[in-house]
């Protein structure tokens, strides 16, 4: 059987778009740090081509073929991703700064020569697999008491707590924890847990996020900056005494968000032209990574962003279709998890650069500069395409 070629080609187009803008957007960074003119373009081109090859190569495999004892190809890939990335996140905290440099007070990247690796990006895909594999064996659709559901899922809470400690506390990366929390909730719900359990987990997740924010001064400042930008709208619908209590007047407005919104506005309907953006020239310091959508919006305008959004929605739709048509519960849940990761990353970044939500530092799928995010996602897409051969997509 053939895999879903529409999903393959749509992902390849998005990767190609990311490569094109890796030549245009980092112009200021190239000049400021005296890089070679094609420094980012060459690296993104190599990573992009490797990513497309990975998708193609994995999609050709048979997910049901037993290759390691009783483990299938799909399980070997999934367990390999999960355990290797989890172990790397632990080990990297004990490695010297020459291998794992401290950035922003945290160790997030493993650097060997000219190669940088972020284990958390691969862990997200492995985490989705592990949950899908485990939930398909532990949870069924039969009604259970809330107490029984907690007993079944308690080991996963322990595992998730360890991941939160490694990512949110040691790596100081709350955005990734939010993604993992929502993936856990979504997969647990579709695996068969009750709505009441979903609600309790949702409330618990919100409490954890609040605690994570107030535990770190830089997160408090980031939240205050976001609140300053949006407080007039929210406070206008509250009683005067409550609005006055909640008003923040001594926090600085986030200059990155201001420049991001101005870049989007400056792009207008058709954009200023590829390579002609001005806000990438030192105003948006992370324009080729966290603010890539703002940089793209300035150069190709609303029309370009609309096309990219439609391509991204097509990717999400094809993944969810494969999930819905998969009779194997593990395949169904894993595809749903990958679809959730793509959706959440795109929405969180889009909402962040437009000040709808605080900035989380989440890469835009396929578009943001960076090898780990692209390669990890390409592995996930390749596994979904491998699954698609066993699904009825007609």
Tab-separated table of C-alpha atoms in Angstrom:
chain	number	residue	atom	x	y	z
A	1	UNK	CA	0.000	0.000	0.000
A	2	UNK	CA	1.050	3.598	-0.596
A	3	UNK	CA	1.440	6.248	2.092
A	4	UNK	CA	-0.406	9.569	2.146
A	5	UNK	CA	1.524	11.431	-0.579
A	6	UNK	CA	-0.490	14.631	-0.015
A	7	UNK	CA	0.862	14.886	3.528
A	8	UNK	CA	4.408	14.186	2.332
A	9	UNK	CA	4.393	16.876	-0.363
A	10	UNK	CA	2.705	19.472	1.855
A	11	UNK	CA	5.370	18.993	4.540
A	12	UNK	CA	8.084	19.225	1.873
A	13	UNK	CA	6.639	22.538	0.628
A	14	UNK	CA	6.588	23.980	4.157
A	15	UNK	CA	10.195	22.899	4.681
A	16	UNK	CA	11.129	24.571	1.362
A	17	UNK	CA	9.435	27.795	2.499
A	18	UNK	CA	11.444	27.672	5.725
A	19	UNK	CA	14.656	27.261	3.717
A	20	UNK	CA	13.826	30.267	1.523
A	21	UNK	CA	13.215	32.541	4.505
A	22	UNK	CA	16.376	31.304	6.250
A	23	UNK	CA	18.197	33.224	3.508
A	24	UNK	CA	16.127	36.387	3.864
A	25	UNK	CA	15.290	36.856	7.544
A	26	UNK	CA	18.649	36.454	9.399
A	27	UNK	CA	20.277	39.303	7.416
A	28	UNK	CA	20.991	41.434	10.501
A	29	UNK	CA	22.273	38.477	12.522
A	30	UNK	CA	24.686	37.600	9.693
A	31	UNK	CA	26.093	41.136	9.664
A	32	UNK	CA	26.132	41.638	13.446
A	33	UNK	CA	27.963	38.399	14.231
A	34	UNK	CA	30.025	38.464	11.024
A	35	UNK	CA	28.738	35.150	9.710
A	36	UNK	CA	29.173	34.145	6.100
A	37	UNK	CA	26.348	35.397	3.876
A	38	UNK	CA	24.782	31.959	3.415
A	39	UNK	CA	25.501	30.647	6.925
A	40	UNK	CA	21.868	30.080	7.972
A	41	UNK	CA	20.646	29.180	4.481
A	42	UNK	CA	23.200	26.387	3.979
A	43	UNK	CA	22.506	24.884	7.402
A	44	UNK	CA	18.740	25.069	6.973
A	45	UNK	CA	19.018	23.635	3.446
A	46	UNK	CA	21.020	20.647	4.692
A	47	UNK	CA	18.652	20.072	7.615
A	48	UNK	CA	15.591	20.514	5.393
A	49	UNK	CA	16.820	18.042	2.787
A	50	UNK	CA	17.764	15.590	5.540
A	51	UNK	CA	14.296	16.026	7.018
A	52	UNK	CA	12.551	15.308	3.720
A	53	UNK	CA	14.729	12.226	3.257
A	54	UNK	CA	13.900	11.049	6.793
A	55	UNK	CA	10.167	11.405	6.129
A	56	UNK	CA	10.508	9.464	2.864
A	57	UNK	CA	12.741	6.742	4.328
A	58	UNK	CA	10.578	6.089	7.405
A	59	UNK	CA	7.358	6.180	5.358
A	60	UNK	CA	8.623	3.240	3.295
A	61	UNK	CA	8.924	0.979	6.344
A	62	UNK	CA	6.309	-1.551	7.416
A	63	UNK	CA	5.068	-0.542	10.894
A	64	UNK	CA	3.945	-4.093	11.700
A	65	UNK	CA	7.178	-5.870	10.778
A	66	UNK	CA	8.926	-7.483	13.744
A	67	UNK	CA	12.604	-6.511	13.707
A	68	UNK	CA	13.746	-6.800	17.341
A	69	UNK	CA	12.293	-9.785	19.132
A	70	UNK	CA	8.583	-9.158	19.445
A	71	UNK	CA	8.963	-5.414	18.815
A	72	UNK	CA	7.729	-3.997	15.513
A	73	UNK	CA	9.420	-1.326	13.413
A	74	UNK	CA	6.995	1.263	14.731
A	75	UNK	CA	7.664	0.309	18.365
A	76	UNK	CA	11.454	0.271	17.935
A	77	UNK	CA	11.371	3.805	16.515
A	78	UNK	CA	8.999	5.032	19.217
A	79	UNK	CA	10.789	3.488	22.174
A	80	UNK	CA	14.150	4.531	20.744
A	81	UNK	CA	13.039	8.163	20.563
A	82	UNK	CA	11.432	8.143	24.001
A	83	UNK	CA	14.186	6.515	26.032
A	84	UNK	CA	17.177	8.054	24.228
A	85	UNK	CA	15.824	11.616	24.478
A	86	UNK	CA	14.737	11.132	28.103
A	87	UNK	CA	18.164	9.818	29.079
A	88	UNK	CA	19.876	12.661	27.198
A	89	UNK	CA	17.800	15.258	29.085
A	90	UNK	CA	19.074	13.764	32.351
A	91	UNK	CA	22.701	13.236	31.315
A	92	UNK	CA	23.131	16.685	29.736
A	93	UNK	CA	22.714	18.348	33.135
A	94	UNK	CA	25.968	16.704	34.258
A	95	UNK	CA	28.020	17.368	31.124
A	96	UNK	CA	30.624	20.190	31.035
A	97	UNK	CA	29.816	23.604	29.624
A	98	UNK	CA	32.065	22.887	26.631
A	99	UNK	CA	29.493	20.309	25.487
A	100	UNK	CA	26.317	21.703	27.048
A	101	UNK	CA	26.665	25.496	27.287
A	102	UNK	CA	24.592	27.421	29.815
A	103	UNK	CA	22.174	29.738	27.998
A	104	UNK	CA	19.865	31.949	30.036
A	105	UNK	CA	20.848	30.067	33.175
A	106	UNK	CA	19.823	26.684	31.762
A	107	UNK	CA	21.299	23.773	29.819
A	108	UNK	CA	19.117	23.100	26.770
A	109	UNK	CA	21.477	22.221	23.930
A	110	UNK	CA	24.107	19.559	23.407
A	111	UNK	CA	26.809	20.894	21.091
A	112	UNK	CA	29.333	18.660	19.357
A	113	UNK	CA	31.447	20.579	16.899
A	114	UNK	CA	29.106	22.527	14.630
A	115	UNK	CA	26.074	20.410	15.544
A	116	UNK	CA	23.553	21.413	18.226
A	117	UNK	CA	20.918	19.045	19.558
A	118	UNK	CA	17.867	19.814	21.702
A	119	UNK	CA	16.666	16.503	23.227
A	120	UNK	CA	13.320	17.933	24.315
A	121	UNK	CA	12.184	18.271	20.686
A	122	UNK	CA	12.675	14.533	20.140
A	123	UNK	CA	11.184	13.752	23.550
A	124	UNK	CA	7.846	15.285	22.501
A	125	UNK	CA	7.468	12.757	19.673
A	126	UNK	CA	8.693	9.920	21.895
A	127	UNK	CA	6.306	11.031	24.644
A	128	UNK	CA	3.366	10.911	22.222
A	129	UNK	CA	4.374	7.374	21.223
A	130	UNK	CA	4.822	6.176	24.809
A	131	UNK	CA	1.426	7.529	25.847
A	132	UNK	CA	-0.256	5.993	22.787
A	133	UNK	CA	1.407	2.617	23.384
A	134	UNK	CA	0.643	2.605	27.115
A	135	UNK	CA	-2.888	4.019	27.016
A	136	UNK	CA	-3.949	1.463	24.402
A	137	UNK	CA	-3.082	-1.267	26.910
A	138	UNK	CA	-4.188	0.351	30.173
A	139	UNK	CA	-7.288	2.379	29.312
A	140	UNK	CA	-10.492	1.185	27.707
A	141	UNK	CA	-13.800	2.875	26.960
A	142	UNK	CA	-15.678	1.060	29.739
A	143	UNK	CA	-16.849	3.350	32.507
A	144	UNK	CA	-14.690	3.350	35.606
A	145	UNK	CA	-14.778	5.139	38.914
A	146	UNK	CA	-12.665	8.269	39.166
A	147	UNK	CA	-10.524	6.528	41.788
A	148	UNK	CA	-9.760	3.687	39.379
A	149	UNK	CA	-8.762	6.122	36.644
A	150	UNK	CA	-6.288	7.799	38.980
A	151	UNK	CA	-4.800	4.431	39.913
A	152	UNK	CA	-4.305	3.545	36.251
A	153	UNK	CA	-2.737	6.866	35.334
A	154	UNK	CA	-0.706	7.484	38.490
A	155	UNK	CA	2.549	6.064	36.982
A	156	UNK	CA	2.157	8.482	34.069
A	157	UNK	CA	1.849	11.394	36.468
A	158	UNK	CA	5.147	10.332	38.058
A	159	UNK	CA	6.781	10.157	34.621
A	160	UNK	CA	5.270	13.490	33.644
A	161	UNK	CA	6.461	15.044	36.907
A	162	UNK	CA	10.000	13.942	36.114
A	163	UNK	CA	9.720	15.461	32.628
A	164	UNK	CA	8.373	18.718	34.100
A	165	UNK	CA	11.315	18.882	36.508
A	166	UNK	CA	13.828	18.317	33.706
A	167	UNK	CA	12.230	20.738	31.246
A	168	UNK	CA	10.511	23.464	33.291
A	169	UNK	CA	12.889	23.611	36.271
A	170	UNK	CA	16.313	22.608	34.918
A	171	UNK	CA	15.880	23.828	31.326
A	172	UNK	CA	13.516	26.689	32.262
A	173	UNK	CA	11.340	25.938	29.234
A	174	UNK	CA	7.711	26.300	30.315
A	175	UNK	CA	6.381	26.375	26.754
A	176	UNK	CA	7.379	22.769	26.073
A	177	UNK	CA	5.753	21.676	29.342
A	178	UNK	CA	2.492	23.319	28.277
A	179	UNK	CA	2.627	21.355	25.002
A	180	UNK	CA	3.326	18.067	26.809
A	181	UNK	CA	0.535	18.738	29.326
A	182	UNK	CA	-2.025	19.325	26.583
A	183	UNK	CA	-0.844	16.265	24.631
A	184	UNK	CA	-1.237	14.156	27.783
A	185	UNK	CA	-4.764	15.492	28.353
A	186	UNK	CA	-5.827	15.001	24.734
A	187	UNK	CA	-4.512	11.455	24.433
A	188	UNK	CA	-5.895	10.432	27.844
A	189	UNK	CA	-9.314	11.732	26.813
A	190	UNK	CA	-9.383	9.988	23.440
A	191	UNK	CA	-8.028	6.810	25.035
A	192	UNK	CA	-11.188	6.580	27.106
A	193	UNK	CA	-10.912	8.552	30.359
A	194	UNK	CA	-14.013	10.328	31.668
A	195	UNK	CA	-14.865	13.998	31.174
A	196	UNK	CA	-14.687	14.516	34.930
A	197	UNK	CA	-11.136	13.184	34.971
A	198	UNK	CA	-10.261	15.439	32.024
A	199	UNK	CA	-11.611	18.443	33.918
A	200	UNK	CA	-9.657	17.636	37.074
A	201	UNK	CA	-6.440	17.163	35.100
A	202	UNK	CA	-7.105	20.417	33.274
A	203	UNK	CA	-7.483	22.351	36.516
A	204	UNK	CA	-4.396	20.663	37.969
A	205	UNK	CA	-2.458	21.570	34.826
A	206	UNK	CA	-3.479	25.231	35.115
A	207	UNK	CA	-2.396	25.291	38.772
A	208	UNK	CA	0.997	23.820	37.822
A	209	UNK	CA	1.466	26.440	35.099
A	210	UNK	CA	0.640	29.241	37.547
A	211	UNK	CA	3.096	27.820	40.093
A	212	UNK	CA	5.746	27.504	37.383
A	213	UNK	CA	5.228	31.159	36.411
A	214	UNK	CA	5.410	32.593	39.934
A	215	UNK	CA	8.441	30.444	40.798
A	216	UNK	CA	10.720	32.202	38.307
A	217	UNK	CA	11.256	36.008	38.218
A	218	UNK	CA	11.820	36.066	34.432
A	219	UNK	CA	8.449	34.346	33.874
A	220	UNK	CA	6.718	36.856	36.135
A	221	UNK	CA	8.257	39.712	34.148
A	222	UNK	CA	7.234	38.085	30.862
A	223	UNK	CA	3.660	37.608	32.067
A	224	UNK	CA	3.511	41.190	33.356
A	225	UNK	CA	4.762	42.478	30.005
A	226	UNK	CA	2.048	40.531	28.208
A	227	UNK	CA	-0.568	41.732	30.697
A	228	UNK	CA	0.452	45.379	30.237
A	229	UNK	CA	-0.200	45.057	26.507
A	230	UNK	CA	-3.633	43.458	26.929
A	231	UNK	CA	-4.919	44.649	30.292
A	232	UNK	CA	-7.035	47.528	28.953
A	233	UNK	CA	-9.242	45.106	27.034
A	234	UNK	CA	-9.706	42.674	29.920
A	235	UNK	CA	-10.126	45.325	32.628
A	236	UNK	CA	-12.741	47.215	30.615
A	237	UNK	CA	-15.255	44.416	31.192
A	238	UNK	CA	-14.585	44.146	34.958
A	239	UNK	CA	-16.003	46.247	37.821
A	240	UNK	CA	-13.997	49.410	38.469
A	241	UNK	CA	-12.649	48.377	41.890
A	242	UNK	CA	-11.521	44.963	40.603
A	243	UNK	CA	-10.021	46.508	37.468
A	244	UNK	CA	-8.017	48.977	39.544
A	245	UNK	CA	-6.690	46.163	41.734
A	246	UNK	CA	-5.578	44.092	38.737
A	247	UNK	CA	-4.026	46.962	36.786
A	248	UNK	CA	-0.233	46.832	36.376
A	249	UNK	CA	1.405	50.190	35.757
A	250	UNK	CA	5.097	49.662	36.465
A	251	UNK	CA	5.952	46.919	33.981
A	252	UNK	CA	7.722	47.608	30.690
A	253	UNK	CA	5.854	46.994	27.461
A	254	UNK	CA	7.436	44.129	25.506
A	255	UNK	CA	9.395	45.743	22.676
A	256	UNK	CA	9.599	42.438	20.800
A	257	UNK	CA	5.808	42.153	20.653
A	258	UNK	CA	5.498	45.820	19.619
A	259	UNK	CA	7.947	45.301	16.747
A	260	UNK	CA	6.259	42.011	15.838
A	261	UNK	CA	2.852	43.669	15.521
A	262	UNK	CA	4.384	46.549	13.565
A	263	UNK	CA	6.092	44.106	11.192
A	264	UNK	CA	2.784	42.335	10.542
A	265	UNK	CA	1.037	45.682	10.011
A	266	UNK	CA	3.810	46.933	7.731
A	267	UNK	CA	3.437	43.853	5.528
A	268	UNK	CA	-0.131	44.758	4.680
A	269	UNK	CA	-1.995	42.602	2.189
A	270	UNK	CA	0.767	41.632	-0.257
A	271	UNK	CA	3.924	42.360	1.783
A	272	UNK	CA	6.935	44.559	1.026
A	273	UNK	CA	8.644	41.873	-1.067
A	274	UNK	CA	10.944	38.958	-0.357
A	275	UNK	CA	14.138	40.247	1.232
A	276	UNK	CA	12.793	43.806	1.674
A	277	UNK	CA	11.630	43.592	5.284
A	278	UNK	CA	12.925	46.268	7.675
A	279	UNK	CA	11.932	44.965	11.114
A	280	UNK	CA	14.323	42.035	10.693
A	281	UNK	CA	17.181	44.560	10.710
A	282	UNK	CA	17.801	44.464	14.458
A	283	UNK	CA	14.288	45.171	15.706
A	284	UNK	CA	13.224	41.513	15.993
A	285	UNK	CA	16.206	39.695	17.458
A	286	UNK	CA	14.740	36.206	16.981
A	287	UNK	CA	13.081	36.851	13.648
A	288	UNK	CA	14.336	33.628	12.038
A	289	UNK	CA	13.297	31.465	15.023
A	290	UNK	CA	10.580	32.522	17.485
A	291	UNK	CA	9.280	35.444	15.362
A	292	UNK	CA	9.599	33.855	11.947
A	293	UNK	CA	5.880	34.328	11.203
A	294	UNK	CA	6.148	38.077	11.875
A	295	UNK	CA	9.139	38.327	9.531
A	296	UNK	CA	7.329	36.341	6.848
A	297	UNK	CA	4.187	38.467	7.281
A	298	UNK	CA	6.139	41.655	6.623
A	299	UNK	CA	7.708	40.346	3.432
A	300	UNK	CA	4.800	38.423	1.865
A	301	UNK	CA	1.865	40.012	3.683
A	302	UNK	CA	-1.540	38.615	4.558
A	303	UNK	CA	-1.693	36.605	1.337
A	304	UNK	CA	1.552	34.772	2.106
A	305	UNK	CA	0.577	34.057	5.714
A	306	UNK	CA	-2.828	32.841	4.515
A	307	UNK	CA	-1.152	30.375	2.128
A	308	UNK	CA	1.160	29.128	4.894
A	309	UNK	CA	-1.793	28.755	7.262
A	310	UNK	CA	-3.706	26.743	4.675
A	311	UNK	CA	-0.689	24.482	4.150
A	312	UNK	CA	-0.355	23.991	7.905
A	313	UNK	CA	-4.070	23.239	8.241
A	314	UNK	CA	-3.733	20.739	5.407
A	315	UNK	CA	-0.917	18.967	7.291
A	316	UNK	CA	-3.004	18.858	10.478
A	317	UNK	CA	-6.090	17.649	8.594
A	318	UNK	CA	-4.192	14.838	6.849
A	319	UNK	CA	-2.647	13.696	10.161
A	320	UNK	CA	-6.002	13.705	11.941
A	321	UNK	CA	-7.602	11.867	9.018
A	322	UNK	CA	-4.967	9.147	9.288
A	323	UNK	CA	-5.636	9.002	13.029
A	324	UNK	CA	-9.391	8.701	12.544
A	325	UNK	CA	-9.050	5.981	9.886
A	326	UNK	CA	-6.551	3.850	11.838
A	327	UNK	CA	-8.131	0.751	13.362
A	328	UNK	CA	-5.053	0.061	15.502
A	329	UNK	CA	-5.523	2.051	18.717
A	330	UNK	CA	-1.797	2.742	19.145
A	331	UNK	CA	-1.588	4.148	15.610
A	332	UNK	CA	-4.745	6.171	16.187
A	333	UNK	CA	-3.479	7.765	19.399
A	334	UNK	CA	0.063	8.371	18.153
A	335	UNK	CA	-1.123	10.134	14.995
A	336	UNK	CA	-3.456	12.207	17.153
A	337	UNK	CA	-0.505	13.104	19.394
A	338	UNK	CA	1.652	14.247	16.466
A	339	UNK	CA	-1.276	16.254	15.106
A	340	UNK	CA	-1.705	17.871	18.516
A	341	UNK	CA	2.005	18.770	18.694
A	342	UNK	CA	1.897	20.459	15.265
A	343	UNK	CA	-1.362	22.271	16.060
A	344	UNK	CA	-0.290	23.481	19.488
A	345	UNK	CA	3.118	24.680	18.270
A	346	UNK	CA	1.601	26.663	15.395
A	347	UNK	CA	-1.156	28.199	17.525
A	348	UNK	CA	1.068	29.024	20.506
A	349	UNK	CA	3.621	30.766	18.292
A	350	UNK	CA	0.947	32.590	16.269
A	351	UNK	CA	-0.872	33.749	19.383
A	352	UNK	CA	2.416	34.738	21.032
A	353	UNK	CA	3.692	37.006	18.249
A	354	UNK	CA	0.313	38.771	18.109
A	355	UNK	CA	0.167	39.210	21.921
A	356	UNK	CA	-2.946	37.065	22.327
A	357	UNK	CA	-0.934	34.906	24.733
A	358	UNK	CA	2.516	35.343	26.325
A	359	UNK	CA	5.510	34.317	24.198
A	360	UNK	CA	6.470	30.691	24.898
A	361	UNK	CA	9.546	30.224	22.681
A	362	UNK	CA	7.922	27.435	20.667
A	363	UNK	CA	9.277	26.900	17.137
A	364	UNK	CA	6.891	27.116	14.175
A	365	UNK	CA	6.648	23.616	12.644
A	366	UNK	CA	8.946	23.304	9.573
A	367	UNK	CA	9.487	27.087	9.296
A	368	UNK	CA	11.610	28.204	12.263
A	369	UNK	CA	15.384	27.952	11.901
A	370	UNK	CA	16.788	25.044	13.880
A	371	UNK	CA	17.673	21.441	13.175
A	372	UNK	CA	16.283	19.654	16.240
A	373	UNK	CA	12.725	20.891	15.796
A	374	UNK	CA	12.633	20.032	12.085
A	375	UNK	CA	14.313	16.627	12.358
A	376	UNK	CA	12.191	15.516	15.321
A	377	UNK	CA	9.000	16.566	13.581
A	378	UNK	CA	10.096	14.863	10.363
A	379	UNK	CA	10.586	11.613	12.285
A	380	UNK	CA	7.088	12.006	13.692
A	381	UNK	CA	5.611	12.733	10.255
A	382	UNK	CA	7.490	9.767	8.784
A	383	UNK	CA	5.980	7.493	11.435
A	384	UNK	CA	2.510	8.877	10.688
A	385	UNK	CA	3.040	8.213	6.974
A	386	UNK	CA	4.199	4.703	7.831
A	387	UNK	CA	0.898	4.271	9.687
A	388	UNK	CA	-1.099	5.744	6.790
A	389	UNK	CA	-0.326	2.655	4.704
A	390	UNK	CA	-2.458	0.658	7.146
A	391	UNK	CA	-5.348	3.135	7.183
A	392	UNK	CA	-8.210	3.359	4.707
A	393	UNK	CA	-7.891	6.911	3.352
A	394	UNK	CA	-10.212	6.443	0.371
